[in-house]
């Protein structure tokens, strides 16, 4: 095969490692496809775990030297008709014979590299995270050989948290949907395609409506799109902020309308993404929106989820305490779903703790669940918080939740999220007689 790594081909190679860059790699693939069937290959897209930390710790120069050594070791593994490319940073691509796929993954699960810092020799173990596509059909667009495994890599890193992930059609559909979302979002916002649904919170002892959560829906081309589809891409590119402000404004407007019509509202909670914390005026803007709408602050509560990220944790604490000082209620959403910690109860001045549905969404509640929930709820109450349990679907779950000390329930057992007009009927008659 003609080698692209020849003098005169500088545009096609990465300046540091001398490996083909994206253009060079694609050209190599085209050449390879002339002599062999690409279906004999597995395509990889990978990058190096913790490489940013290595750069920070030892400096970019050492980082560069590590990349060069890493490249040499991976290249040594390659057969003549296998390919490796360096797209930039610590992003690499490779085409490996299918029968050697396992060996290649094993190689990249840990490559030891030693280097000198001053007089000392240091060693690091470099492991890669890999997105994988076993090429299983004729490839018309060679870009797919980079694109498909890169989608798998994103899933490996951000969703599945696994070192090796194979691409699936579901992942590709999801990415296509996300692209549509990002492309049509601005127009959708202008054309008011986003609606707010209201899911009742019911006091199960009094059988009475006591609150609601505002949940966004997207009416797109006559189809109702759920937040699970469009919120992640909007969070990724920061656009979620505009949507969250929009939902808050809409909720305030609806509450105002009900008051003017003589219908007594209940407090409505509105979700704000942790990604919104990037706006340092978030708390102030929320306060302004509520104030300008002319409704009493007691009708709004702001829901946020916890975080393990230390910087975010600090921002969240400031955000919550600013709202607290301005008499705006807050809730910790999905408590118990992920990284819940008792520090959350201690540090955050929140009004409400929302217990995640995963807690009660098991077929049999174990005695352990019961002990944990009872104690968490007891502590939170002692600290002056209200408790809401989410995702209650059945009567036995209502009983369980009551036993562990929580009366307020949000779940399909009482109601699904309702369109505005349906919810208004609940406001007019707040009794639940089941
Ligand atoms: P969340 O804030 O925890 O909202 C509760 C979710 O649980 C809602 O899903 C609701 O429909 C669902 N749910 C309630 N009761 C039950 C039940 O009994 N069984 C089951 N299986 N599910 C139940 P939804 O509306 O699809 O929203 C999903 C998530 O999207 C929300 O979770 C929230 O994190 C996010 N979200 C929704 N609206 C907004 C918004 O305006 N802004 C932001 N940033 N996020 C939002
Ligand atoms: Mg919520
Ligand atoms: Mg929740």
CSV table of C-alpha atoms and ligand atoms in Angstrom, one decimal:
chain,number,residue,atom,x,y,z
A,1,UNK,CA,0.0,0.0,0.0
A,2,UNK,CA,1.2,3.5,-0.8
A,3,UNK,CA,2.5,5.1,2.4
A,4,UNK,CA,1.1,8.5,3.1
A,5,UNK,CA,3.8,9.1,5.7
A,6,UNK,CA,6.2,10.3,3.1
A,7,UNK,CA,7.9,13.6,2.8
A,8,UNK,CA,5.7,16.1,1.1
A,9,UNK,CA,2.6,14.8,2.8
A,10,UNK,CA,2.8,17.1,5.8
A,11,UNK,CA,-0.7,18.3,5.4
A,12,UNK,CA,-1.9,14.7,6.0
A,13,UNK,CA,0.0,14.0,9.2
A,14,UNK,CA,-0.1,15.1,12.8
A,15,UNK,CA,2.8,17.4,13.6
A,16,UNK,CA,3.7,15.7,16.9
A,17,UNK,CA,3.4,12.0,16.3
A,18,UNK,CA,3.7,11.9,12.5
A,19,UNK,CA,0.6,9.7,12.3
A,20,UNK,CA,-2.0,10.4,9.7
A,21,UNK,CA,-4.4,13.1,10.8
A,22,UNK,CA,-8.1,12.9,9.9
A,23,UNK,CA,-7.5,13.7,6.2
A,24,UNK,CA,-4.6,11.3,6.0
A,25,UNK,CA,-6.5,8.5,7.8
A,26,UNK,CA,-9.5,8.8,5.5
A,27,UNK,CA,-7.2,8.8,2.5
A,28,UNK,CA,-5.5,5.6,3.9
A,29,UNK,CA,-9.0,4.0,4.3
A,30,UNK,CA,-9.8,4.8,0.7
A,31,UNK,CA,-6.6,3.2,-0.4
A,32,UNK,CA,-7.2,0.2,1.8
A,33,UNK,CA,-10.7,-0.3,0.5
A,34,UNK,CA,-9.2,-0.7,-3.1
A,35,UNK,CA,-7.3,-3.8,-2.1
A,36,UNK,CA,-9.4,-5.4,0.6
A,37,UNK,CA,-12.9,-5.7,2.0
A,38,UNK,CA,-13.4,-3.2,4.9
A,39,UNK,CA,-15.8,-5.6,6.5
A,40,UNK,CA,-12.8,-7.5,7.6
A,41,UNK,CA,-12.0,-4.7,10.0
A,42,UNK,CA,-13.0,-3.2,13.3
A,43,UNK,CA,-12.9,0.6,13.5
A,44,UNK,CA,-11.9,2.3,16.7
A,45,UNK,CA,-12.0,5.8,18.1
A,46,UNK,CA,-10.2,6.2,21.4
A,47,UNK,CA,-8.7,8.6,23.8
A,48,UNK,CA,-6.6,8.4,26.9
A,49,UNK,CA,-8.0,8.3,30.4
A,50,UNK,CA,-6.8,11.1,32.6
A,51,UNK,CA,-4.6,12.6,30.0
A,52,UNK,CA,-5.6,16.2,31.0
A,53,UNK,CA,-4.4,15.4,34.5
A,54,UNK,CA,-1.1,14.1,33.2
A,55,UNK,CA,-0.6,17.4,31.2
A,56,UNK,CA,-1.5,19.4,34.3
A,57,UNK,CA,0.8,17.4,36.6
A,58,UNK,CA,3.9,17.1,34.4
A,59,UNK,CA,3.4,19.9,31.9
A,60,UNK,CA,2.6,19.8,28.2
A,61,UNK,CA,6.2,18.9,27.1
A,62,UNK,CA,6.0,15.7,29.1
A,63,UNK,CA,2.5,15.1,27.9
A,64,UNK,CA,3.8,15.4,24.3
A,65,UNK,CA,6.6,12.9,25.0
A,66,UNK,CA,4.1,10.5,26.5
A,67,UNK,CA,2.0,10.7,23.4
A,68,UNK,CA,5.0,10.0,21.2
A,69,UNK,CA,5.9,6.9,23.2
A,70,UNK,CA,2.3,5.8,23.3
A,71,UNK,CA,2.1,6.1,19.5
A,72,UNK,CA,5.3,4.1,19.1
A,73,UNK,CA,4.0,1.3,21.2
A,74,UNK,CA,0.6,1.2,19.5
A,75,UNK,CA,2.2,1.4,16.0
A,76,UNK,CA,4.4,-1.6,16.9
A,77,UNK,CA,1.3,-3.7,17.3
A,78,UNK,CA,0.0,-2.9,13.8
A,79,UNK,CA,0.2,-5.3,10.9
A,80,UNK,CA,1.0,-3.7,7.5
A,81,UNK,CA,-2.6,-3.5,6.4
A,82,UNK,CA,-3.9,-2.0,9.7
A,83,UNK,CA,-4.2,1.7,10.2
A,84,UNK,CA,-3.7,4.2,13.0
A,85,UNK,CA,-4.5,7.9,13.0
A,86,UNK,CA,-4.0,10.8,15.4
A,87,UNK,CA,-6.8,13.4,15.1
A,88,UNK,CA,-5.4,15.8,17.6
A,89,UNK,CA,-5.0,16.1,21.4
A,90,UNK,CA,-5.3,12.6,22.8
A,91,UNK,CA,-7.8,11.5,20.1
A,92,UNK,CA,-6.8,8.5,18.0
A,93,UNK,CA,-8.5,6.3,15.4
A,94,UNK,CA,-7.6,2.8,14.2
A,95,UNK,CA,-8.6,0.1,11.8
A,96,UNK,CA,-7.7,-3.4,13.1
A,97,UNK,CA,-8.4,-6.8,11.6
A,98,UNK,CA,-11.5,-8.2,13.3
A,99,UNK,CA,-9.7,-11.3,14.6
A,100,UNK,CA,-7.2,-9.0,16.4
A,101,UNK,CA,-9.8,-6.8,18.0
A,102,UNK,CA,-9.6,-8.4,21.4
A,103,UNK,CA,-5.8,-8.2,21.4
A,104,UNK,CA,-6.0,-4.5,20.5
A,105,UNK,CA,-8.4,-3.7,23.3
A,106,UNK,CA,-6.2,-5.6,25.7
A,107,UNK,CA,-3.1,-3.6,24.6
A,108,UNK,CA,-5.0,-0.3,25.2
A,109,UNK,CA,-6.2,-1.4,28.6
A,110,UNK,CA,-2.8,-0.4,30.0
A,111,UNK,CA,0.4,0.7,28.3
A,112,UNK,CA,3.3,1.5,30.6
A,113,UNK,CA,5.3,4.5,29.7
A,114,UNK,CA,8.3,5.8,31.5
A,115,UNK,CA,9.9,9.2,31.2
A,116,UNK,CA,12.3,11.5,32.9
A,117,UNK,CA,11.4,14.4,35.0
A,118,UNK,CA,14.8,16.0,36.0
A,119,UNK,CA,16.9,13.1,37.2
A,120,UNK,CA,14.0,11.0,38.2
A,121,UNK,CA,12.3,8.4,36.1
A,122,UNK,CA,8.6,8.3,36.4
A,123,UNK,CA,6.1,5.8,35.2
A,124,UNK,CA,2.5,6.1,34.2
A,125,UNK,CA,0.0,3.5,33.0
A,126,UNK,CA,-1.9,4.8,30.0
A,127,UNK,CA,-5.3,3.3,29.5
A,128,UNK,CA,-7.6,4.2,26.6
A,129,UNK,CA,-11.4,4.4,26.4
A,130,UNK,CA,-12.5,2.9,23.1
A,131,UNK,CA,-15.5,3.3,20.9
A,132,UNK,CA,-15.8,0.4,18.5
A,133,UNK,CA,-17.6,-0.4,15.3
A,134,UNK,CA,-17.3,-3.9,13.7
A,135,UNK,CA,-17.7,-2.8,10.1
A,136,UNK,CA,-20.7,-4.9,9.0
A,137,UNK,CA,-21.7,-3.5,5.7
A,138,UNK,CA,-20.5,-1.7,2.6
A,139,UNK,CA,-19.3,1.8,3.7
A,140,UNK,CA,-20.5,4.5,1.3
A,141,UNK,CA,-19.4,7.4,3.3
A,142,UNK,CA,-15.9,6.8,4.7
A,143,UNK,CA,-16.5,9.4,7.4
A,144,UNK,CA,-18.6,6.9,9.1
A,145,UNK,CA,-15.5,4.9,10.0
A,146,UNK,CA,-14.5,7.8,12.2
A,147,UNK,CA,-18.1,9.0,13.1
A,148,UNK,CA,-19.7,5.7,14.3
A,149,UNK,CA,-17.0,4.6,16.8
A,150,UNK,CA,-16.8,8.2,18.0
A,151,UNK,CA,-20.5,8.0,19.0
A,152,UNK,CA,-19.7,4.8,20.9
A,153,UNK,CA,-16.8,6.6,22.6
A,154,UNK,CA,-19.1,9.4,23.8
A,155,UNK,CA,-21.5,6.8,25.2
A,156,UNK,CA,-18.5,5.0,26.8
A,157,UNK,CA,-17.3,8.2,28.5
A,158,UNK,CA,-20.5,10.1,29.4
A,159,UNK,CA,-23.3,7.5,29.7
A,160,UNK,CA,-22.0,4.0,30.2
A,161,UNK,CA,-18.7,4.7,32.0
A,162,UNK,CA,-17.1,1.7,30.5
A,163,UNK,CA,-13.7,1.3,28.9
A,164,UNK,CA,-14.9,-0.4,25.7
A,165,UNK,CA,-18.2,0.3,24.0
A,166,UNK,CA,-19.6,-0.9,20.7
A,167,UNK,CA,-21.8,1.3,18.7
A,168,UNK,CA,-25.5,0.4,18.4
A,169,UNK,CA,-28.3,1.7,16.1
A,170,UNK,CA,-30.0,3.2,19.1
A,171,UNK,CA,-27.0,5.3,19.8
A,172,UNK,CA,-26.9,6.5,16.2
A,173,UNK,CA,-30.7,7.4,16.4
A,174,UNK,CA,-30.1,9.3,19.6
A,175,UNK,CA,-27.4,11.3,18.0
A,176,UNK,CA,-29.5,12.1,15.0
A,177,UNK,CA,-32.3,13.2,17.3
A,178,UNK,CA,-30.0,15.4,19.3
A,179,UNK,CA,-28.9,17.0,16.1
A,180,UNK,CA,-32.5,17.7,15.1
A,181,UNK,CA,-33.1,19.2,18.6
A,182,UNK,CA,-30.2,21.5,18.4
A,183,UNK,CA,-31.1,22.6,14.9
A,184,UNK,CA,-34.7,23.3,15.6
A,185,UNK,CA,-34.5,24.5,19.2
A,186,UNK,CA,-34.3,28.3,18.6
A,187,UNK,CA,-37.2,28.4,16.3
A,188,UNK,CA,-39.2,26.1,18.6
A,189,UNK,CA,-38.6,28.5,21.5
A,190,UNK,CA,-39.8,31.5,19.4
A,191,UNK,CA,-42.8,29.6,18.1
A,192,UNK,CA,-43.8,28.5,21.6
A,193,UNK,CA,-43.6,24.8,20.8
A,194,UNK,CA,-42.6,24.2,24.4
A,195,UNK,CA,-45.4,23.5,26.8
A,196,UNK,CA,-45.6,23.2,30.5
A,197,UNK,CA,-47.4,20.2,32.0
A,198,UNK,CA,-48.3,20.1,35.7
A,199,UNK,CA,-47.9,17.0,37.8
A,200,UNK,CA,-49.8,17.2,41.1
A,201,UNK,CA,-48.3,16.7,44.5
A,202,UNK,CA,-50.9,15.2,46.8
A,203,UNK,CA,-51.0,15.0,50.6
A,204,UNK,CA,-51.9,11.3,50.9
A,205,UNK,CA,-53.2,11.6,54.5
A,206,UNK,CA,-55.6,14.5,53.7
A,207,UNK,CA,-56.2,13.3,50.1
A,208,UNK,CA,-55.6,16.8,48.9
A,209,UNK,CA,-53.7,18.6,46.2
A,210,UNK,CA,-50.9,20.6,47.9
A,211,UNK,CA,-48.5,21.4,45.0
A,212,UNK,CA,-47.3,20.6,41.5
A,213,UNK,CA,-44.2,20.3,39.5
A,214,UNK,CA,-43.9,22.1,36.1
A,215,UNK,CA,-42.5,19.7,33.5
A,216,UNK,CA,-41.6,20.8,30.1
A,217,UNK,CA,-42.9,19.1,26.9
A,218,UNK,CA,-42.0,19.8,23.3
A,219,UNK,CA,-44.8,19.7,20.7
A,220,UNK,CA,-42.6,19.1,17.6
A,221,UNK,CA,-44.2,18.4,14.2
A,222,UNK,CA,-47.4,17.1,15.9
A,223,UNK,CA,-45.4,14.8,18.1
A,224,UNK,CA,-44.9,15.1,21.9
A,225,UNK,CA,-41.2,14.9,22.6
A,226,UNK,CA,-40.2,14.0,26.2
A,227,UNK,CA,-37.5,15.9,28.1
A,228,UNK,CA,-35.3,12.8,28.3
A,229,UNK,CA,-34.7,13.3,24.6
A,230,UNK,CA,-34.1,17.0,24.3
A,231,UNK,CA,-32.7,18.1,27.6
A,232,UNK,CA,-29.3,16.2,27.4
A,233,UNK,CA,-28.2,17.9,24.1
A,234,UNK,CA,-29.4,21.3,25.3
A,235,UNK,CA,-27.5,20.8,28.5
A,236,UNK,CA,-24.4,19.8,26.6
A,237,UNK,CA,-24.3,23.1,24.6
A,238,UNK,CA,-25.6,25.3,27.4
A,239,UNK,CA,-28.9,26.2,25.7
A,240,UNK,CA,-30.9,24.7,28.5
A,241,UNK,CA,-30.7,28.0,30.4
A,242,UNK,CA,-33.1,29.8,28.0
A,243,UNK,CA,-35.6,27.0,28.2
A,244,UNK,CA,-35.5,26.9,32.0
A,245,UNK,CA,-36.1,30.7,32.2
A,246,UNK,CA,-38.9,30.2,29.6
A,247,UNK,CA,-40.6,27.5,31.7
A,248,UNK,CA,-40.4,29.6,34.8
A,249,UNK,CA,-42.0,32.6,33.0
A,250,UNK,CA,-44.7,30.4,31.7
A,251,UNK,CA,-45.5,28.9,35.1
A,252,UNK,CA,-45.6,32.4,36.7
A,253,UNK,CA,-47.9,33.5,33.9
A,254,UNK,CA,-50.2,30.6,34.4
A,255,UNK,CA,-50.3,31.1,38.2
A,256,UNK,CA,-51.2,34.8,37.7
A,257,UNK,CA,-53.9,33.8,35.3
A,258,UNK,CA,-55.5,31.4,37.8
A,259,UNK,CA,-55.4,34.0,40.5
A,260,UNK,CA,-57.1,36.5,38.3
A,261,UNK,CA,-59.7,34.0,37.5
A,262,UNK,CA,-60.4,33.4,41.2
A,263,UNK,CA,-58.8,29.9,41.3
A,264,UNK,CA,-56.5,29.5,44.3
A,265,UNK,CA,-53.1,28.1,43.0
A,266,UNK,CA,-50.7,25.8,44.8
A,267,UNK,CA,-46.9,26.1,44.9
A,268,UNK,CA,-45.3,24.9,41.6
A,269,UNK,CA,-41.8,23.7,41.5
A,270,UNK,CA,-39.7,24.4,38.4
A,271,UNK,CA,-36.5,22.5,37.4
A,272,UNK,CA,-33.2,24.3,36.8
A,273,UNK,CA,-30.4,22.3,35.3
A,274,UNK,CA,-27.1,22.3,37.1
A,275,UNK,CA,-25.6,23.5,33.8
A,276,UNK,CA,-27.5,26.7,34.3
A,277,UNK,CA,-25.1,27.6,37.2
A,278,UNK,CA,-22.8,28.9,34.5
A,279,UNK,CA,-24.9,32.0,34.6
A,280,UNK,CA,-23.6,33.8,37.7
A,281,UNK,CA,-26.8,35.9,37.8
A,282,UNK,CA,-29.0,32.8,37.9
A,283,UNK,CA,-30.5,33.4,41.3
A,284,UNK,CA,-31.0,37.1,40.6
A,285,UNK,CA,-32.6,36.5,37.3
A,286,UNK,CA,-35.0,33.9,38.8
A,287,UNK,CA,-35.9,36.5,41.5
A,288,UNK,CA,-36.5,39.1,38.8
A,289,UNK,CA,-38.7,36.8,36.7
A,290,UNK,CA,-40.9,36.0,39.7
A,291,UNK,CA,-41.1,39.6,40.9
A,292,UNK,CA,-41.8,41.0,37.5
A,293,UNK,CA,-44.6,38.5,37.0
A,294,UNK,CA,-46.4,40.0,40.0
A,295,UNK,CA,-47.1,36.7,41.8
A,296,UNK,CA,-46.2,36.0,45.4
A,297,UNK,CA,-42.9,34.1,45.8
A,298,UNK,CA,-44.6,31.5,47.9
A,299,UNK,CA,-46.0,30.0,44.7
A,300,UNK,CA,-42.7,29.0,43.2
A,301,UNK,CA,-40.1,26.5,44.3
A,302,UNK,CA,-36.8,25.9,42.3
A,303,UNK,CA,-35.7,22.2,41.9
A,304,UNK,CA,-32.1,21.3,41.4
A,305,UNK,CA,-30.2,18.0,41.7
A,306,UNK,CA,-27.1,17.3,43.7
A,307,UNK,CA,-23.6,17.0,42.2
A,308,UNK,CA,-20.3,15.3,43.0
A,309,UNK,CA,-18.3,17.9,41.1
A,310,UNK,CA,-16.6,20.1,43.7
A,311,UNK,CA,-16.8,23.3,41.8
A,312,UNK,CA,-20.4,22.8,40.9
A,313,UNK,CA,-21.1,21.9,44.6
A,314,UNK,CA,-19.8,25.3,45.6
A,315,UNK,CA,-21.8,27.1,43.0
A,316,UNK,CA,-24.9,25.2,43.9
A,317,UNK,CA,-24.5,26.1,47.6
A,318,UNK,CA,-24.2,29.8,46.7
A,319,UNK,CA,-27.2,29.6,44.4
A,320,UNK,CA,-29.4,28.0,47.0
A,321,UNK,CA,-28.4,30.3,49.8
A,322,UNK,CA,-29.0,33.4,47.5
A,323,UNK,CA,-32.5,32.1,46.7
A,324,UNK,CA,-33.0,31.4,50.4
A,325,UNK,CA,-32.1,34.9,51.4
A,326,UNK,CA,-34.5,36.2,48.8
A,327,UNK,CA,-37.3,34.1,50.2
A,328,UNK,CA,-37.5,31.8,47.2
A,329,UNK,CA,-38.0,28.1,48.1
A,330,UNK,CA,-35.7,25.4,46.8
A,331,UNK,CA,-35.9,21.6,46.5
A,332,UNK,CA,-33.2,18.9,46.1
A,333,UNK,CA,-34.6,16.7,43.3
A,334,UNK,CA,-33.9,13.0,42.8
A,335,UNK,CA,-32.4,12.5,46.3
A,336,UNK,CA,-31.1,9.0,46.6
A,337,UNK,CA,-30.7,8.5,42.8
A,338,UNK,CA,-27.0,8.9,42.5
A,339,UNK,CA,-24.5,10.6,44.7
A,340,UNK,CA,-26.7,11.7,47.5
A,341,UNK,CA,-24.8,12.6,50.6
A,342,UNK,CA,-25.7,13.6,54.1
A,343,UNK,CA,-23.5,16.7,53.5
A,344,UNK,CA,-26.3,17.9,51.2
A,345,UNK,CA,-28.7,17.9,54.1
A,346,UNK,CA,-26.2,19.7,56.3
A,347,UNK,CA,-24.9,22.3,53.9
A,348,UNK,CA,-27.9,23.3,51.7
A,349,UNK,CA,-30.6,25.5,53.0
A,350,UNK,CA,-33.3,23.8,51.1
A,351,UNK,CA,-37.0,23.7,51.8
A,352,UNK,CA,-37.8,20.4,50.3
A,353,UNK,CA,-36.2,17.0,49.8
A,354,UNK,CA,-37.6,15.0,46.9
A,355,UNK,CA,-37.0,11.3,47.3
A,356,UNK,CA,-36.1,9.7,44.0
A,357,UNK,CA,-38.4,7.1,42.6
A,358,UNK,CA,-35.7,4.5,42.4
A,359,UNK,CA,-36.0,4.2,46.1
A,360,UNK,CA,-39.5,2.9,46.0
A,361,UNK,CA,-39.5,1.6,42.5
A,362,UNK,CA,-38.6,-1.9,43.5
A,363,UNK,CA,-41.0,-4.8,43.7
A,364,UNK,CA,-40.2,-5.6,47.3
A,365,UNK,CA,-38.9,-3.0,49.6
A,366,UNK,CA,-36.2,-4.5,51.7
A,367,UNK,CA,-35.9,-3.8,55.4
A,368,UNK,CA,-32.7,-2.0,54.5
A,369,UNK,CA,-34.6,0.5,52.2
A,370,UNK,CA,-37.0,1.0,55.0
A,371,UNK,CA,-34.3,1.8,57.6
A,372,UNK,CA,-32.4,4.1,55.3
A,373,UNK,CA,-35.5,6.0,54.1
A,374,UNK,CA,-37.0,6.3,57.6
A,375,UNK,CA,-33.8,7.8,59.0
A,376,UNK,CA,-33.2,10.1,56.0
A,377,UNK,CA,-36.7,11.4,56.2
A,378,UNK,CA,-36.6,11.8,60.0
A,379,UNK,CA,-33.3,13.7,59.7
A,380,UNK,CA,-34.6,16.0,57.0
A,381,UNK,CA,-37.7,16.7,58.9
A,382,UNK,CA,-35.7,17.5,62.0
A,383,UNK,CA,-33.7,20.0,59.9
A,384,UNK,CA,-37.0,21.6,59.0
A,385,UNK,CA,-37.4,20.3,55.4
A,386,UNK,CA,-40.5,19.1,53.7
A,387,UNK,CA,-40.5,15.7,52.0
A,388,UNK,CA,-42.0,14.7,48.7
A,389,UNK,CA,-41.7,11.2,47.3
A,390,UNK,CA,-41.7,10.9,43.5
A,391,UNK,CA,-42.7,8.1,41.2
A,392,UNK,CA,-45.4,6.5,43.4
A,393,UNK,CA,-47.5,4.3,41.2
A,394,UNK,CA,-49.3,1.8,43.5
A,395,UNK,CA,-51.2,1.7,46.7
A,396,UNK,CA,-48.7,-0.5,48.5
A,397,UNK,CA,-46.1,2.1,47.6
A,398,UNK,CA,-48.2,4.9,49.1
A,399,UNK,CA,-48.5,2.8,52.3
A,400,UNK,CA,-44.7,2.2,52.3
A,401,UNK,CA,-44.0,5.9,51.8
A,402,UNK,CA,-46.4,6.8,54.7
A,403,UNK,CA,-44.7,4.2,56.9
A,404,UNK,CA,-41.3,5.8,56.4
A,405,UNK,CA,-42.7,9.2,57.3
A,406,UNK,CA,-43.6,11.0,54.1
A,407,UNK,CA,-47.1,12.2,53.3
A,408,UNK,CA,-46.7,14.2,50.2
A,409,UNK,CA,-46.6,12.1,47.0
A,410,UNK,CA,-46.0,12.9,43.4
A,411,UNK,CA,-46.7,10.0,41.1
A,412,UNK,CA,-48.9,8.3,38.6
A,413,UNK,CA,-50.9,6.8,41.4
A,414,UNK,CA,-52.6,10.1,41.8
A,415,UNK,CA,-51.9,11.8,38.5
A,416,UNK,CA,-49.6,11.9,35.5
A,417,UNK,CA,-48.2,15.3,34.4
A,418,UNK,CA,-51.3,17.1,33.1
A,419,UNK,CA,-51.9,19.8,30.4
A,420,UNK,CA,-52.6,23.2,31.9
A,421,UNK,CA,-56.4,23.0,31.5
A,422,UNK,CA,-56.6,19.6,33.0
A,423,UNK,CA,-54.6,20.7,36.0
A,424,UNK,CA,-56.8,23.8,36.4
A,425,UNK,CA,-59.6,21.4,37.2
A,426,UNK,CA,-57.5,19.9,40.0
A,427,UNK,CA,-57.0,23.4,41.4
A,428,UNK,CA,-60.8,24.1,41.3
A,429,UNK,CA,-61.4,20.9,43.2
A,430,UNK,CA,-58.4,20.0,45.3
A,431,UNK,CA,-59.9,16.8,46.8
A,432,UNK,CA,-58.7,13.4,45.7
A,433,UNK,CA,-61.2,10.7,46.4
A,434,UNK,CA,-59.7,7.5,45.2
B,1,LIG,P1,-37.8,15.1,37.5
B,1,LIG,O1,-37.6,16.5,37.7
B,1,LIG,O2,-37.4,14.2,38.5
B,1,LIG,O3,-39.4,14.9,37.2
B,1,LIG,C1,-40.1,13.8,37.5
B,1,LIG,C2,-40.2,12.9,36.3
B,1,LIG,O4,-40.7,11.6,36.8
B,1,LIG,C3,-41.1,13.3,35.2
B,1,LIG,O5,-40.6,12.9,34.0
B,1,LIG,C4,-42.4,12.6,35.6
B,1,LIG,O6,-43.3,12.5,34.5
B,1,LIG,C5,-41.9,11.3,36.1
B,1,LIG,N1,-42.8,10.6,37.0
B,1,LIG,C6,-43.6,11.2,37.9
B,1,LIG,N2,-44.4,10.3,38.5
B,1,LIG,C7,-44.0,9.1,38.0
B,1,LIG,C8,-44.4,7.7,38.3
B,1,LIG,O7,-45.3,7.4,39.1
B,1,LIG,N3,-43.8,6.7,37.5
B,1,LIG,C9,-42.9,7.0,36.6
B,1,LIG,N4,-42.4,6.0,35.9
B,1,LIG,N5,-42.5,8.3,36.3
B,1,LIG,C10,-43.0,9.3,37.0
B,1,LIG,P2,-40.5,13.8,32.8
B,1,LIG,O8,-41.6,14.8,32.7
B,1,LIG,O9,-40.2,12.9,31.6
B,1,LIG,O10,-39.2,14.6,33.1
B,1,LIG,C11,-37.9,13.9,33.2
B,1,LIG,C12,-36.9,14.8,33.7
B,1,LIG,O11,-36.6,15.9,32.8
B,1,LIG,C13,-37.3,15.6,35.0
B,1,LIG,O12,-37.1,14.7,36.1
B,1,LIG,C14,-36.3,16.7,35.0
B,1,LIG,O13,-35.0,16.3,35.4
B,1,LIG,C15,-36.2,17.0,33.5
B,1,LIG,N6,-37.1,18.2,33.2
B,1,LIG,C16,-38.4,18.2,33.0
B,1,LIG,N7,-38.8,19.5,32.7
B,1,LIG,C17,-37.7,20.3,32.9
B,1,LIG,C18,-37.4,21.7,32.7
B,1,LIG,O14,-38.3,22.5,32.5
B,1,LIG,N8,-36.1,22.1,32.9
B,1,LIG,C19,-35.1,21.2,33.2
B,1,LIG,N9,-33.9,21.7,33.3
B,1,LIG,N10,-35.3,19.9,33.3
B,1,LIG,C20,-36.6,19.4,33.2
B,2,LIG,MG1,-37.9,17.7,39.1
B,3,LIG,MG1,-37.2,14.1,40.3
